[in-house]
Amino acid sequence: MAYIEPAPIKDAENPLESMMERFNLAAEKLGLSDEVYNVLKNPAKQVIVSLPITMDNGKIKVFEGIRVIHSNILGPAKGGIRFAPDVHLDEVRALAAWMTWKCAVVDIPYGGGKGGVRCNPREMSKGEIERLMRAYTLAMIDVFGPDKDIPAPDMGTGPREMAWLMDEYSKAHGMTVNAVVTGKPLVLGGSLGRTEATGRGVMVSALAAMQKLKINPFQATCAVQGFGNVGSWAALLLEERGLKIVSVSDISGAYHNENGINIQEAIAYRDSNNGTLEGFKGAEKLTDPMELLLLDVDVLVPAAVEDVITTSNADKIKAKLIVEGANGPTSAKADAIINEKGIMAVPDILANAGGVTVSYFEWVQNRLGYKWTAERVNRRSDRIMKDAFDNVYEASVKYDVPMRIAAYIVAIDKVAKTYTFRGGF
Ligand code: NAD
């Protein structure tokens, strides 16, 4: 299954506003000065290019390509490239800033970036996509670089596109530069452990939170929304650690079994059934798939799409702990309801940062010219995730704020302090 680096917050609210709402709250709690606030609020670099591509019918079509570097204060920018019909500058800016906070929360030496090309890859041939990816790379040749800006896959792109990017960048530099991009195929320098990395980070965050809430994993129940890369790995690893997974769902519906679903069986069924759980016999199908979110479980893992916990259902949630595998599953307006109910929500920028952490490991391995074992990758990413959780938890106690705002506080504080040391002009 394709690996996707931190991505969409395409909610009903404006993505930039949704992010800024939480950023503003954290900045206020931190007492961030107006000067630094303005530095962090504005992207460092925004590049827009026109990409004329010869289509298969011989006609030339011009595409718009965007790359935004929100910040390179902590290090080179890091963030995916999306190929989608509705890509626009505002969205890319929000996602780039979001990457800054995500990298800072897990304390990896990266700033935040994001890119996109407005196109519909579903309607394009492989050759057209390849020409577009190569043209975009060449247009961004001075922006990208292992020490400047390191792209990755996002919506509509995957390892194949990253291989083309690496190749085009390498040709332009007259040498192989695999550290310019992550999410590459394994043979081109991709990292072991990357496929399960995000689900694994969700598991580590969930266990750390359960310890704080004094929930015994061996007596706990859990529901997981989404059974793709993140959801199925999170479910499997949580089950291995003692939790009873009573419900899972995918686009075909939600499946429930009070006695626990055998996750290995569910994965095997999905893999032999065109990637869906439709017809899965190990559980009963719920009439309304959204019921999964309202089940009386200890742990709820939304790992499908954005904006599923909103003001319309937040007050009916019974879980004690929410661990956000997906990006942006909770709308900013639902935050207050979740907090009032005393539910701990481990936010996306912390809980699903296992993916970007292993991307960072891919870059480290490429630069070392050495390949780590899966065991080493897992051990190191588990440690990073656990340390990040502990830091955010500590900040939530210190500032008396929910985990989400605490995560922003940790991130903003780190970037602001680094900026202050480095200084401006
Ligand atoms: P995926 O495409 O592998 O899986 C998505 C799953 O969600 C599928 O099972 C799909 O059927 C299901 N789904 C879609 N709409 C649904 C709905 N309305 N209700 C229930 N299920 C639904 O994607 P993924 O890589 O697992 O990503 C899931 C989320 O995690 C996304 O928000 C993504 O941005 C985020 N994320 C992924 C990674 C990663 O490493 N893959 C990293 C960080 C964040």
Short mmCIF file of C-alpha atoms and ligand atoms in Angstrom, two decimals:
data_model
loop_
_atom_site.label_atom_id
_atom_site.label_comp_id
_atom_site.label_asym_id
_atom_site.label_seq_id
_atom_site.Cartn_x
_atom_site.Cartn_y
_atom_site.Cartn_z
CA MET A 1 0.00 0.00 0.00
CA ALA A 2 1.35 3.43 -0.90
CA TYR A 3 2.97 5.45 1.79
CA ILE A 4 1.67 8.97 2.11
CA GLU A 5 3.44 11.61 4.03
CA PRO A 6 1.38 13.91 6.28
CA ALA A 7 -1.31 15.37 4.21
CA PRO A 8 -4.83 16.66 4.00
CA ILE A 9 -6.76 18.93 6.24
CA LYS A 10 -9.33 19.53 3.59
CA ASP A 11 -12.21 20.06 6.00
CA ALA A 12 -15.42 21.97 5.68
CA GLU A 13 -13.65 24.84 7.37
CA ASN A 14 -10.88 26.67 5.55
CA PRO A 15 -7.73 24.52 6.09
CA LEU A 16 -5.58 27.53 6.78
CA GLU A 17 -8.04 28.92 9.32
CA SER A 18 -8.47 25.55 11.01
CA MET A 19 -4.72 25.30 11.52
CA MET A 20 -4.35 28.95 12.51
CA GLU A 21 -7.08 28.63 15.15
CA ARG A 22 -4.98 26.09 17.04
CA PHE A 23 -1.72 27.89 16.27
CA ASN A 24 -3.13 31.13 17.69
CA LEU A 25 -4.28 29.44 20.91
CA ALA A 26 -0.86 27.89 21.44
CA ALA A 27 0.98 31.13 20.58
CA GLU A 28 -1.14 32.99 23.13
CA LYS A 29 -0.46 30.42 25.88
CA LEU A 30 3.25 30.58 25.11
CA GLY A 31 3.26 34.36 25.16
CA LEU A 32 4.92 34.43 21.73
CA SER A 33 6.13 37.92 20.81
CA ASP A 34 4.41 39.66 17.88
CA GLU A 35 7.65 39.71 15.88
CA VAL A 36 8.23 35.95 16.11
CA TYR A 37 4.50 35.32 15.63
CA ASN A 38 4.68 37.13 12.30
CA VAL A 39 7.78 35.22 11.24
CA LEU A 40 6.11 31.86 11.94
CA LYS A 41 2.80 32.87 10.44
CA ASN A 42 4.18 33.65 6.99
CA PRO A 43 5.71 31.10 4.62
CA ALA A 44 9.43 31.59 3.90
CA LYS A 45 9.16 30.87 0.19
CA GLN A 46 6.37 30.33 -2.33
CA VAL A 47 7.18 29.28 -5.88
CA ILE A 48 4.65 28.97 -8.69
CA VAL A 49 5.67 27.58 -12.07
CA SER A 50 4.01 26.87 -15.42
CA LEU A 51 4.69 23.44 -16.82
CA PRO A 52 4.03 22.98 -20.56
CA ILE A 53 3.63 19.25 -21.22
CA THR A 54 3.19 17.47 -24.55
CA MET A 55 0.16 15.24 -24.06
CA ASP A 56 -0.27 11.88 -25.80
CA ASN A 57 -2.45 13.50 -28.47
CA GLY A 58 0.47 15.75 -29.46
CA LYS A 59 -1.08 18.92 -27.99
CA ILE A 60 0.72 21.04 -25.41
CA LYS A 61 -1.10 21.57 -22.11
CA VAL A 62 0.13 23.97 -19.42
CA PHE A 63 -0.09 22.87 -15.76
CA GLU A 64 0.47 24.97 -12.67
CA GLY A 65 3.01 23.72 -10.13
CA ILE A 66 3.41 25.06 -6.60
CA ARG A 67 6.00 24.58 -3.89
CA VAL A 68 5.79 26.32 -0.55
CA ILE A 69 8.50 26.29 2.08
CA HIS A 70 6.85 27.42 5.25
CA SER A 71 9.97 27.31 7.36
CA ASN A 72 13.58 26.18 7.18
CA ILE A 73 14.47 27.35 10.66
CA LEU A 74 15.00 23.84 12.05
CA GLY A 75 16.54 22.45 8.87
CA PRO A 76 15.67 21.62 5.26
CA ALA A 77 11.99 21.72 4.42
CA LYS A 78 10.13 18.41 4.33
CA GLY A 79 6.77 17.67 2.78
CA GLY A 80 4.87 15.82 0.12
CA ILE A 81 3.84 16.65 -3.44
CA ARG A 82 0.21 16.19 -4.35
CA PHE A 83 -1.17 15.76 -7.84
CA ALA A 84 -4.84 16.72 -7.62
CA PRO A 85 -7.37 18.75 -9.61
CA ASP A 86 -8.14 21.17 -6.79
CA VAL A 87 -4.63 22.01 -5.53
CA HIS A 88 -4.40 25.69 -4.67
CA LEU A 89 -1.87 27.96 -3.01
CA ASP A 90 -3.88 28.50 0.20
CA GLU A 91 -4.14 24.77 0.84
CA VAL A 92 -0.45 24.16 0.08
CA ARG A 93 0.52 26.97 2.45
CA ALA A 94 -1.54 25.44 5.27
CA LEU A 95 -0.12 21.99 4.70
CA ALA A 96 3.44 23.33 4.56
CA ALA A 97 3.01 25.09 7.92
CA TRP A 98 1.48 21.95 9.31
CA MET A 99 4.61 20.01 8.33
CA THR A 100 6.73 22.52 10.26
CA TRP A 101 4.78 21.75 13.44
CA LYS A 102 4.70 18.00 12.85
CA CYS A 103 8.48 17.75 12.38
CA ALA A 104 9.09 19.98 15.38
CA VAL A 105 6.78 17.90 17.65
CA VAL A 106 8.80 14.75 16.99
CA ASP A 107 12.02 16.72 17.19
CA ILE A 108 13.44 15.86 13.79
CA PRO A 109 15.70 18.48 12.16
CA TYR A 110 13.36 19.58 9.40
CA GLY A 111 11.31 22.59 8.49
CA GLY A 112 8.00 22.30 6.69
CA GLY A 113 7.16 22.32 3.00
CA LYS A 114 4.50 21.14 0.61
CA GLY A 115 4.01 21.06 -3.13
CA GLY A 116 1.35 20.39 -5.66
CA VAL A 117 0.48 20.29 -9.31
CA ARG A 118 -3.07 21.05 -10.42
CA CYS A 119 -3.89 18.05 -12.61
CA ASN A 120 -6.02 14.93 -12.62
CA PRO A 121 -3.65 11.95 -12.61
CA ARG A 122 -6.62 9.54 -13.02
CA GLU A 123 -7.21 10.98 -16.47
CA MET A 124 -3.56 10.98 -17.52
CA SER A 125 -1.40 8.25 -19.02
CA LYS A 126 1.73 6.98 -17.27
CA GLY A 127 3.85 8.80 -19.87
CA GLU A 128 2.04 12.11 -19.30
CA ILE A 129 2.43 11.81 -15.52
CA GLU A 130 6.12 11.02 -15.92
CA ARG A 131 6.71 14.04 -18.16
CA LEU A 132 4.81 16.24 -15.70
CA MET A 133 6.79 14.97 -12.71
CA ARG A 134 10.09 15.47 -14.51
CA ALA A 135 9.12 18.96 -15.69
CA TYR A 136 8.04 19.91 -12.16
CA THR A 137 11.35 18.60 -10.77
CA LEU A 138 13.39 20.58 -13.28
CA ALA A 139 11.36 23.73 -12.61
CA MET A 140 12.08 23.29 -8.88
CA ILE A 141 15.71 22.26 -9.33
CA ASP A 142 16.97 25.22 -7.26
CA VAL A 143 14.29 24.75 -4.60
CA PHE A 144 14.77 21.01 -3.93
CA GLY A 145 17.93 19.56 -2.44
CA PRO A 146 18.94 17.17 0.36
CA ASP A 147 19.99 20.18 2.43
CA LYS A 148 17.26 22.53 1.24
CA ASP A 149 13.90 20.90 0.60
CA ILE A 150 13.11 17.18 0.56
CA PRO A 151 9.80 16.18 -1.08
CA ALA A 152 7.83 12.96 -0.56
CA PRO A 153 4.61 11.39 -1.86
CA ASP A 154 1.22 12.83 -1.06
CA MET A 155 -2.23 12.47 -2.62
CA GLY A 156 -1.96 11.28 -6.24
CA THR A 157 1.77 10.49 -6.11
CA GLY A 158 3.73 7.51 -4.81
CA PRO A 159 7.09 5.71 -4.97
CA ARG A 160 6.97 5.67 -8.80
CA GLU A 161 6.80 9.48 -9.02
CA MET A 162 9.50 9.83 -6.35
CA ALA A 163 11.79 7.61 -8.45
CA TRP A 164 11.30 9.94 -11.44
CA LEU A 165 11.98 12.96 -9.26
CA MET A 166 15.18 11.43 -7.92
CA ASP A 167 16.30 10.48 -11.41
CA GLU A 168 15.64 13.93 -12.91
CA TYR A 169 17.32 15.72 -10.01
CA SER A 170 20.30 13.32 -10.19
CA LYS A 171 20.72 13.82 -13.95
CA ALA A 172 20.75 17.59 -13.54
CA HIS A 173 23.52 17.25 -10.95
CA GLY A 174 25.56 14.63 -12.77
CA MET A 175 25.45 12.18 -9.87
CA THR A 176 23.01 10.02 -7.93
CA VAL A 177 21.36 12.07 -5.20
CA ASN A 178 18.87 9.73 -3.53
CA ALA A 179 18.58 11.86 -0.38
CA VAL A 180 16.70 14.56 -2.34
CA VAL A 181 13.41 12.73 -1.88
CA THR A 182 11.84 10.15 0.46
CA GLY A 183 9.13 7.58 -0.12
CA LYS A 184 11.23 5.99 -2.86
CA PRO A 185 11.00 2.33 -3.86
CA LEU A 186 13.17 0.14 -1.59
CA VAL A 187 15.69 -0.59 -4.36
CA LEU A 188 16.32 3.13 -4.86
CA GLY A 189 17.07 3.70 -1.18
CA GLY A 190 13.64 3.55 0.46
CA SER A 191 13.61 2.49 4.11
CA LEU A 192 12.52 -0.77 5.66
CA GLY A 193 9.74 -0.32 8.20
CA ARG A 194 8.24 2.58 6.29
CA THR A 195 4.96 0.87 5.32
CA GLU A 196 3.94 0.21 8.91
CA ALA A 197 5.57 3.36 10.35
CA THR A 198 2.46 5.51 10.77
CA GLY A 199 0.29 2.75 12.25
CA ARG A 200 3.16 1.82 14.52
CA GLY A 201 3.43 5.40 15.78
CA VAL A 202 -0.32 5.38 16.45
CA MET A 203 0.16 2.24 18.55
CA VAL A 204 3.04 3.76 20.53
CA SER A 205 1.03 6.97 21.18
CA ALA A 206 -2.05 4.97 22.20
CA LEU A 207 -0.13 2.83 24.69
CA ALA A 208 1.62 5.88 26.17
CA ALA A 209 -1.73 7.65 26.59
CA MET A 210 -3.36 4.56 28.09
CA GLN A 211 -0.62 4.42 30.67
CA LYS A 212 -1.42 8.02 31.69
CA LEU A 213 -5.14 7.26 31.80
CA LYS A 214 -4.50 4.01 33.71
CA ILE A 215 -6.24 1.90 31.08
CA ASN A 216 -4.97 -1.67 31.05
CA PRO A 217 -4.38 -2.68 27.40
CA PHE A 218 -5.35 -6.27 28.19
CA GLN A 219 -8.78 -5.14 29.35
CA ALA A 220 -9.29 -2.39 26.81
CA THR A 221 -11.53 -2.24 23.76
CA CYS A 222 -10.85 -0.27 20.61
CA ALA A 223 -12.57 0.84 17.39
CA VAL A 224 -10.63 1.82 14.28
CA GLN A 225 -12.12 3.86 11.46
CA GLY A 226 -10.35 3.22 8.15
CA PHE A 227 -8.66 -0.04 7.24
CA GLY A 228 -5.99 1.16 4.82
CA ASN A 229 -2.30 1.57 5.53
CA VAL A 230 -2.62 3.46 8.82
CA GLY A 231 -5.81 1.86 10.22
CA SER A 232 -4.96 -1.77 9.54
CA TRP A 233 -1.41 -1.50 10.89
CA ALA A 234 -2.60 0.38 13.97
CA ALA A 235 -5.32 -2.25 14.58
CA LEU A 236 -2.91 -5.15 14.13
CA LEU A 237 -0.22 -3.71 16.41
CA LEU A 238 -2.73 -2.69 19.08
CA GLU A 239 -4.27 -6.17 18.99
CA GLU A 240 -0.79 -7.65 19.41
CA ARG A 241 -0.41 -5.56 22.53
CA GLY A 242 -3.58 -6.90 24.14
CA LEU A 243 -6.40 -4.61 23.03
CA LYS A 244 -9.65 -6.11 21.82
CA ILE A 245 -10.51 -4.49 18.47
CA VAL A 246 -14.31 -4.64 18.45
CA SER A 247 -14.93 -2.59 15.33
CA VAL A 248 -13.15 -1.63 12.11
CA SER A 249 -14.42 0.13 9.04
CA ASP A 250 -13.55 1.12 5.52
CA ILE A 251 -15.32 2.77 2.63
CA SER A 252 -17.62 -0.30 2.33
CA GLY A 253 -18.99 0.07 5.89
CA ALA A 254 -18.28 -0.61 9.57
CA TYR A 255 -17.92 -4.11 11.03
CA HIS A 256 -18.51 -4.96 14.67
CA ASN A 257 -17.85 -7.98 16.87
CA GLU A 258 -18.28 -7.63 20.63
CA ASN A 259 -15.85 -10.55 21.18
CA GLY A 260 -13.11 -8.93 19.15
CA ILE A 261 -12.22 -9.03 15.46
CA ASN A 262 -9.28 -11.15 14.37
CA ILE A 263 -7.27 -8.43 12.63
CA GLN A 264 -4.93 -10.76 10.77
CA GLU A 265 -7.97 -12.48 9.29
CA ALA A 266 -9.53 -9.13 8.38
CA ILE A 267 -6.32 -8.00 6.64
CA ALA A 268 -6.04 -11.30 4.74
CA TYR A 269 -9.71 -10.98 3.72
CA ARG A 270 -9.23 -7.37 2.54
CA ASP A 271 -6.13 -8.29 0.55
CA SER A 272 -7.94 -11.11 -1.23
CA ASN A 273 -11.05 -8.99 -1.81
CA ASN A 274 -9.93 -6.05 -3.93
CA GLY A 275 -8.79 -4.10 -0.89
CA THR A 276 -12.20 -3.88 0.82
CA LEU A 277 -13.84 -5.50 3.85
CA GLU A 278 -17.17 -5.87 2.03
CA GLY A 279 -18.61 -9.30 2.90
CA PHE A 280 -16.20 -9.90 5.83
CA LYS A 281 -17.69 -12.70 7.93
CA GLY A 282 -15.73 -12.17 11.14
CA ALA A 283 -18.06 -9.38 12.31
CA GLU A 284 -21.50 -7.91 11.77
CA LYS A 285 -22.01 -4.91 9.55
CA LEU A 286 -23.36 -1.83 11.35
CA THR A 287 -26.33 -0.13 9.70
CA ASP A 288 -24.70 3.28 9.89
CA PRO A 289 -20.88 3.24 9.51
CA MET A 290 -20.61 6.48 11.51
CA GLU A 291 -21.90 4.51 14.56
CA LEU A 292 -18.35 3.20 14.93
CA LEU A 293 -17.29 6.59 16.24
CA LEU A 294 -19.93 6.49 18.96
CA LEU A 295 -19.27 2.99 20.32
CA ASP A 296 -18.67 2.48 24.01
CA VAL A 297 -14.97 1.63 23.70
CA ASP A 298 -11.85 2.74 25.57
CA VAL A 299 -9.87 3.79 22.52
CA LEU A 300 -11.07 5.30 19.25
CA VAL A 301 -8.67 5.55 16.31
CA PRO A 302 -9.96 7.64 13.39
CA ALA A 303 -7.61 6.60 10.57
CA ALA A 304 -9.57 7.27 7.40
CA VAL A 305 -10.39 10.80 6.33
CA GLU A 306 -10.53 14.35 7.69
CA ASP A 307 -13.41 15.99 9.48
CA VAL A 308 -15.31 12.99 10.88
CA ILE A 309 -15.54 14.22 14.48
CA THR A 310 -17.51 17.43 14.26
CA THR A 311 -19.91 19.52 16.32
CA SER A 312 -22.71 17.22 15.14
CA ASN A 313 -21.39 14.04 16.81
CA ALA A 314 -18.64 15.01 19.28
CA ASP A 315 -20.99 15.13 22.28
CA LYS A 316 -22.04 11.51 21.64
CA ILE A 317 -18.55 10.05 21.69
CA LYS A 318 -18.05 7.56 24.54
CA ALA A 319 -14.40 6.62 24.09
CA LYS A 320 -11.99 7.73 26.83
CA LEU A 321 -9.14 8.20 24.40
CA ILE A 322 -8.97 9.32 20.76
CA VAL A 323 -5.75 8.71 18.86
CA GLU A 324 -5.76 10.51 15.52
CA GLY A 325 -4.25 8.29 12.83
CA ALA A 326 -5.77 10.38 10.04
CA ASN A 327 -4.88 13.99 9.36
CA GLY A 328 -7.48 16.44 10.59
CA PRO A 329 -10.20 13.96 11.70
CA THR A 330 -11.46 16.41 14.33
CA SER A 331 -12.72 19.81 13.24
CA ALA A 332 -11.38 22.78 15.21
CA LYS A 333 -14.90 23.53 16.42
CA ALA A 334 -15.34 20.02 17.89
CA ASP A 335 -12.20 20.39 20.03
CA ALA A 336 -14.04 22.23 22.80
CA ILE A 337 -16.72 19.52 23.11
CA ILE A 338 -14.14 16.73 23.28
CA ASN A 339 -12.23 18.63 25.95
CA GLU A 340 -15.32 19.37 28.00
CA LYS A 341 -16.19 15.70 28.04
CA GLY A 342 -12.74 14.96 29.49
CA ILE A 343 -11.71 12.78 26.55
CA MET A 344 -7.97 12.74 25.86
CA ALA A 345 -7.27 13.33 22.17
CA VAL A 346 -3.75 12.58 20.96
CA PRO A 347 -3.61 14.96 17.98
CA ASP A 348 -2.65 14.03 14.43
CA ILE A 349 0.55 16.11 14.41
CA LEU A 350 1.81 13.82 17.18
CA ALA A 351 -0.02 10.50 16.73
CA ASN A 352 0.61 10.02 13.01
CA ALA A 353 4.13 11.47 12.91
CA GLY A 354 5.65 7.96 12.76
CA GLY A 355 5.50 8.25 8.96
CA VAL A 356 7.58 11.39 8.68
CA THR A 357 9.96 10.03 11.31
CA VAL A 358 10.77 7.02 9.14
CA SER A 359 11.04 9.33 6.12
CA TYR A 360 13.69 11.15 8.09
CA PHE A 361 15.40 7.78 8.67
CA GLU A 362 15.29 7.16 4.93
CA TRP A 363 17.13 10.44 4.36
CA VAL A 364 19.64 9.63 7.14
CA GLN A 365 20.35 6.20 5.62
CA ASN A 366 20.75 7.70 2.12
CA ARG A 367 23.23 10.22 3.46
CA LEU A 368 25.13 7.55 5.38
CA GLY A 369 25.11 5.28 2.37
CA TYR A 370 24.03 2.49 4.71
CA LYS A 371 20.87 0.45 5.16
CA TRP A 372 19.33 -0.14 8.57
CA THR A 373 17.47 -3.29 9.53
CA ALA A 374 13.71 -3.08 10.10
CA GLU A 375 14.38 -3.84 13.76
CA ARG A 376 16.64 -0.77 14.08
CA VAL A 377 14.15 1.45 12.25
CA ASN A 378 11.31 0.32 14.53
CA ARG A 379 13.29 0.63 17.73
CA ARG A 380 14.42 4.17 16.90
CA SER A 381 11.04 5.37 15.69
CA ASP A 382 9.33 3.91 18.79
CA ARG A 383 11.72 5.88 20.95
CA ILE A 384 11.14 9.12 19.05
CA MET A 385 7.37 8.69 19.25
CA LYS A 386 7.43 7.89 22.97
CA ASP A 387 9.71 10.86 23.76
CA ALA A 388 7.47 13.14 21.71
CA PHE A 389 4.39 11.92 23.55
CA ASP A 390 6.06 12.50 26.93
CA ASN A 391 7.10 16.05 25.93
CA VAL A 392 3.62 16.95 24.78
CA TYR A 393 2.04 15.42 27.87
CA GLU A 394 4.40 17.40 30.09
CA ALA A 395 3.48 20.61 28.24
CA SER A 396 -0.22 19.84 28.61
CA VAL A 397 0.24 19.62 32.38
CA LYS A 398 2.52 22.66 32.58
CA TYR A 399 0.25 24.93 30.54
CA ASP A 400 -2.98 23.24 31.64
CA VAL A 401 -4.14 22.71 28.06
CA PRO A 402 -5.39 19.71 26.05
CA MET A 403 -2.87 17.53 24.23
CA ARG A 404 -3.63 19.18 20.87
CA ILE A 405 -2.72 22.67 22.01
CA ALA A 406 0.21 21.24 23.97
CA ALA A 407 1.55 19.68 20.75
CA TYR A 408 1.39 23.07 19.04
CA ILE A 409 3.05 24.66 22.07
CA VAL A 410 5.95 22.19 21.97
CA ALA A 411 6.37 22.73 18.22
CA ILE A 412 6.05 26.51 18.17
CA ASP A 413 8.30 26.88 21.20
CA LYS A 414 11.02 24.82 19.52
CA VAL A 415 10.87 26.74 16.23
CA ALA A 416 10.61 30.13 18.00
CA LYS A 417 13.59 29.42 20.28
CA THR A 418 15.70 28.24 17.35
CA TYR A 419 14.75 31.36 15.40
CA THR A 420 15.69 33.57 18.31
CA PHE A 421 19.14 31.95 18.51
CA ARG A 422 19.71 32.08 14.77
CA GLY A 423 18.40 35.62 14.52
CA GLY A 424 16.94 37.52 11.60
CA PHE A 425 18.41 40.42 9.65
P1 NAD B 1 -5.39 4.53 2.67
O1 NAD B 1 -5.88 5.02 1.37
O2 NAD B 1 -4.40 3.41 2.71
O3 NAD B 1 -6.64 4.04 3.56
C1 NAD B 1 -7.77 4.82 3.79
C2 NAD B 1 -8.84 3.90 4.41
O4 NAD B 1 -9.95 4.69 4.80
C3 NAD B 1 -9.37 2.85 3.44
O5 NAD B 1 -9.61 1.65 4.17
C4 NAD B 1 -10.69 3.44 2.97
O6 NAD B 1 -11.61 2.46 2.53
C5 NAD B 1 -11.13 4.10 4.25
N1 NAD B 1 -12.13 5.16 4.10
C6 NAD B 1 -12.21 6.14 3.18
N2 NAD B 1 -13.28 6.90 3.42
C7 NAD B 1 -13.87 6.39 4.52
C8 NAD B 1 -15.00 6.74 5.28
N3 NAD B 1 -15.74 7.78 4.93
N4 NAD B 1 -15.31 5.99 6.38
C9 NAD B 1 -14.56 4.93 6.73
N5 NAD B 1 -13.47 4.55 6.05
C10 NAD B 1 -13.14 5.27 4.96
O7 NAD B 1 -4.85 5.82 3.43
P2 NAD B 1 -3.84 5.86 4.66
O8 NAD B 1 -2.47 6.00 4.13
O9 NAD B 1 -4.15 4.79 5.62
O10 NAD B 1 -4.23 7.28 5.28
C11 NAD B 1 -5.33 7.45 6.14
C12 NAD B 1 -5.23 8.80 6.81
O11 NAD B 1 -4.00 8.91 7.51
C13 NAD B 1 -5.26 10.01 5.87
O12 NAD B 1 -5.87 11.08 6.56
C14 NAD B 1 -3.78 10.32 5.68
O13 NAD B 1 -3.58 11.65 5.31
C15 NAD B 1 -3.28 10.06 7.07
N6 NAD B 1 -1.84 9.80 7.15
C16 NAD B 1 -1.27 8.76 6.49
C17 NAD B 1 0.08 8.53 6.64
C18 NAD B 1 0.72 7.32 6.00
O14 NAD B 1 1.87 7.06 6.30
N7 NAD B 1 0.02 6.57 5.18
C19 NAD B 1 0.89 9.39 7.40
C20 NAD B 1 0.30 10.45 8.06
C21 NAD B 1 -1.08 10.63 7.94
#
